[in-house]
């Protein structure tokens, strides 16, 4: 089996990529690589707490590698340098492939592949060019369970943040919104499904607006942590 790292956000596309990699049988996922905003201790762009991410990784049975972004403004050059050092470390340990949950954004795929080629690594895209309507229906049909953690307020209303990914959500999505949110319309957190040894107990707290996005506070169920988005 080829050893691979999986770029991991904790959302539905990452979960489906892991599902397909395991189903294929040719790959061993040795780490889930996630970028974390050090200032907030949250998954970059998604706003999910690191605590939940750690519980999620333990529940799917793959080690979590948290890559912390600088607390000040992180430029693209900073990000690329940090990622290059990380990839070189993986190369030294004999891992030469990184898997991604990208579906159809060709520019993003090309960007990833260019940067990986610089360190003699390759990208793997297990759900590439899947029809997004079919993919999200398959996700639901397989028994995955997830909440929308963040939505783009220019495309979706506040009420969508925190909602479950289910058939009703698909009906309610505006026709111009991609069913998988591949254009950044929404991000999600998956807490149960066929890749999980056990579900992650999560509760939905308040929804807050930040810039042009709405974030739903997702907290471990029963936790005393404040159920507020983008706070500790």
Coordinates of C-alpha atoms in Angstrom, one line a residue:
X1 CA 0.0 0.0 0.0
X2 CA 1.2 3.5 -0.9
X3 CA 1.5 5.8 2.1
X4 CA -0.2 9.1 1.6
X5 CA -1.1 12.3 3.5
X6 CA -4.6 13.7 3.2
X7 CA -5.2 17.4 3.2
X8 CA -7.9 17.6 5.8
X9 CA -10.4 20.3 6.7
X10 CA -12.8 18.1 8.6
X11 CA -15.5 18.8 6.0
X12 CA -17.5 16.6 3.6
X13 CA -15.1 16.6 0.7
X14 CA -12.2 15.6 2.9
X15 CA -14.4 12.8 4.4
X16 CA -15.4 11.5 0.9
X17 CA -11.8 11.6 -0.2
X18 CA -10.8 9.5 2.9
X19 CA -13.8 7.1 2.2
X20 CA -12.6 6.6 -1.4
X21 CA -9.0 6.1 -0.5
X22 CA -9.9 3.4 2.0
X23 CA -12.3 1.8 -0.4
X24 CA -9.7 1.7 -3.1
X25 CA -7.4 -0.4 -0.9
X26 CA -4.1 0.7 -2.6
X27 CA -3.4 3.5 -0.1
X28 CA -2.6 3.9 3.6
X29 CA -3.5 7.4 4.9
X30 CA -0.8 8.0 7.5
X31 CA -1.8 11.6 8.5
X32 CA -4.5 14.2 8.2
X33 CA -2.8 17.5 7.5
X34 CA -4.8 20.6 8.6
X35 CA -3.9 24.3 8.6
X36 CA -4.9 26.0 11.8
X37 CA -5.2 29.8 12.6
X38 CA -3.0 30.1 15.7
X39 CA -4.8 33.3 16.8
X40 CA -8.2 31.6 17.0
X41 CA -7.2 27.9 17.4
X42 CA -9.6 27.2 14.6
X43 CA -9.4 25.4 11.2
X44 CA -8.5 28.0 8.6
X45 CA -11.6 29.3 6.7
X46 CA -14.0 26.9 8.4
X47 CA -13.8 28.3 11.9
X48 CA -14.1 24.8 13.6
X49 CA -12.4 24.4 17.0
X50 CA -9.2 22.4 17.2
X51 CA -10.7 20.4 20.0
X52 CA -13.4 19.1 17.7
X53 CA -10.9 18.5 14.9
X54 CA -8.8 16.4 17.3
X55 CA -11.8 14.3 18.4
X56 CA -12.7 13.8 14.7
X57 CA -9.3 12.5 13.8
X58 CA -9.3 10.1 16.7
X59 CA -12.8 8.9 15.7
X60 CA -11.6 8.1 12.1
X61 CA -8.4 6.6 13.4
X62 CA -5.8 8.6 11.6
X63 CA -3.1 10.8 13.2
X64 CA -3.8 14.6 13.0
X65 CA -0.9 16.9 11.9
X66 CA -1.8 20.5 12.7
X67 CA 0.1 23.1 10.7
X68 CA -0.2 26.4 12.5
X69 CA -0.3 29.6 10.5
X70 CA 1.5 32.7 11.8
X71 CA -0.7 34.8 14.1
X72 CA 0.0 37.9 12.1
X73 CA -1.1 38.3 8.5
X74 CA 0.1 35.1 6.7
X75 CA 1.1 35.9 3.1
X76 CA 0.9 33.3 0.3
X77 CA 4.7 33.2 0.3
X78 CA 4.7 32.5 4.1
X79 CA 2.2 29.7 3.5
X80 CA 4.1 28.1 0.7
X81 CA 7.4 28.2 2.6
X82 CA 5.7 26.6 5.6
X83 CA 4.1 23.9 3.5
X84 CA 7.3 23.2 1.6
X85 CA 9.2 22.6 4.8
X86 CA 6.4 20.2 5.9
X87 CA 6.4 18.3 2.6
X88 CA 10.2 17.9 2.8
X89 CA 9.8 16.4 6.2
X90 CA 7.3 13.9 4.8
X91 CA 9.6 13.1 1.9
X92 CA 12.4 12.3 4.3
X93 CA 10.1 9.8 6.0
X94 CA 9.2 8.1 2.7
X95 CA 5.9 9.7 2.0
X96 CA 5.7 11.2 -1.5
X97 CA 1.9 11.6 -2.2
X98 CA -0.6 14.1 -0.9
X99 CA -4.3 13.5 -1.4
X100 CA -6.9 16.3 -1.7
X101 CA -10.7 16.5 -1.7
X102 CA -10.9 18.9 -4.7
X103 CA -13.7 18.3 -7.2
X104 CA -13.5 20.6 -10.2
X105 CA -11.4 23.7 -9.5
X106 CA -8.7 23.2 -12.1
X107 CA -6.6 26.2 -11.2
X108 CA -6.4 25.1 -7.6
X109 CA -5.4 21.6 -8.6
X110 CA -2.7 22.9 -10.9
X111 CA -1.4 25.2 -8.1
X112 CA -1.1 22.2 -5.7
X113 CA 0.6 20.0 -8.3
X114 CA 3.2 22.8 -9.1
X115 CA 4.1 23.2 -5.5
X116 CA 4.3 19.5 -4.9
X117 CA 6.5 19.0 -7.9
X118 CA 9.1 21.4 -6.4
X119 CA 9.7 18.8 -3.7
X120 CA 9.4 15.8 -5.9
X121 CA 5.9 14.9 -4.6
X122 CA 2.6 14.2 -6.4
X123 CA -1.0 15.0 -5.8
X124 CA -3.8 12.5 -5.6
X125 CA -7.5 13.5 -6.2
X126 CA -9.8 10.7 -5.4
X127 CA -13.1 12.6 -6.0
X128 CA -11.9 14.6 -9.0
X129 CA -14.6 15.4 -11.6
X130 CA -17.4 13.7 -9.6
X131 CA -20.8 15.3 -10.4
X132 CA -21.3 17.4 -7.3
X133 CA -25.0 16.7 -7.1
X134 CA -24.3 13.0 -7.3
X135 CA -21.5 13.3 -4.8
X136 CA -23.5 15.1 -2.1
X137 CA -26.4 12.6 -2.5
X138 CA -23.9 9.7 -2.1
X139 CA -22.5 11.4 1.0
X140 CA -25.9 11.5 2.5
X141 CA -26.9 8.0 1.3
X142 CA -23.8 6.5 2.9
X143 CA -24.8 7.7 6.3
X144 CA -22.4 10.6 6.7
X145 CA -23.7 13.3 9.1
X146 CA -22.4 16.9 9.0
X147 CA -23.3 20.5 9.9
X148 CA -22.6 23.6 7.9
X149 CA -19.9 25.4 9.9
X150 CA -19.5 28.5 7.7
X151 CA -21.5 30.0 4.9
X152 CA -20.7 32.8 2.4
X153 CA -23.2 35.5 3.3
X154 CA -23.2 36.9 -0.2
X155 CA -24.7 33.6 -1.5
X156 CA -26.5 32.1 1.5
X157 CA -28.5 33.5 4.4
X158 CA -27.6 33.4 8.1
X159 CA -30.2 30.6 8.6
X160 CA -28.0 28.1 6.6
X161 CA -25.1 28.3 9.1
X162 CA -25.3 25.3 11.5
X163 CA -27.8 23.3 9.4
X164 CA -27.5 19.6 8.8
X165 CA -26.4 18.3 5.4
X166 CA -29.5 16.3 4.5
X167 CA -32.0 16.1 1.7
X168 CA -34.0 19.1 2.9
X169 CA -30.9 21.2 2.7
X170 CA -30.3 20.2 -0.9
X171 CA -33.9 21.3 -1.7
X172 CA -33.4 24.7 0.0
X173 CA -30.1 25.6 -1.6
X174 CA -30.5 28.3 -4.3
X175 CA -30.0 27.0 -7.8
X176 CA -26.9 29.0 -8.3
X177 CA -25.1 27.4 -5.3
X178 CA -23.1 24.3 -6.0
X179 CA -24.5 21.3 -4.1
X180 CA -21.0 20.7 -2.6
X181 CA -20.2 24.3 -2.1
X182 CA -17.2 23.8 -4.3
X183 CA -17.0 27.6 -5.1
X184 CA -16.7 28.4 -1.4
X185 CA -20.5 28.9 -0.8
X186 CA -20.2 26.9 2.4
X187 CA -17.9 24.7 4.6
X188 CA -18.9 21.8 6.8
X189 CA -17.9 19.7 9.7
X190 CA -18.5 15.9 9.5
X191 CA -19.2 14.1 12.8
X192 CA -20.3 10.6 11.8
X193 CA -20.4 8.2 8.9
X194 CA -18.8 5.0 7.5
X195 CA -15.2 6.2 8.1
X196 CA -15.8 6.8 11.8
X197 CA -15.2 4.3 14.6
X198 CA -17.6 6.3 16.7
X199 CA -19.5 9.6 16.2
X200 CA -18.2 12.9 17.4
X201 CA -20.7 14.4 19.9
X202 CA -21.2 18.0 18.7
X203 CA -23.7 20.7 19.4
X204 CA -24.6 23.8 17.4
X205 CA -24.4 27.1 19.3
X206 CA -24.9 30.7 18.2
X207 CA -24.3 32.1 14.7
X208 CA -22.2 35.2 14.2
X209 CA -21.3 37.3 11.2
X210 CA -17.6 38.0 10.4
X211 CA -16.8 40.0 7.3
X212 CA -19.1 38.5 4.7
X213 CA -19.5 35.1 6.3
X214 CA -21.7 33.5 8.9
X215 CA -20.1 31.1 11.3
X216 CA -22.0 28.5 13.4
X217 CA -20.4 27.8 16.8
X218 CA -19.8 24.0 16.9
X219 CA -18.8 22.7 20.3
X220 CA -18.4 19.3 21.9
X221 CA -21.8 18.2 23.2
X222 CA -21.8 18.6 27.0
X223 CA -18.8 20.9 26.9
X224 CA -18.5 23.9 29.2
X225 CA -16.8 25.8 26.4
X226 CA -18.8 28.9 25.3
X227 CA -21.0 28.1 22.4
X228 CA -19.8 31.1 20.5
X229 CA -18.3 31.3 17.0
X230 CA -14.6 32.4 16.7
X231 CA -14.0 32.7 20.4
X232 CA -12.2 30.4 22.8

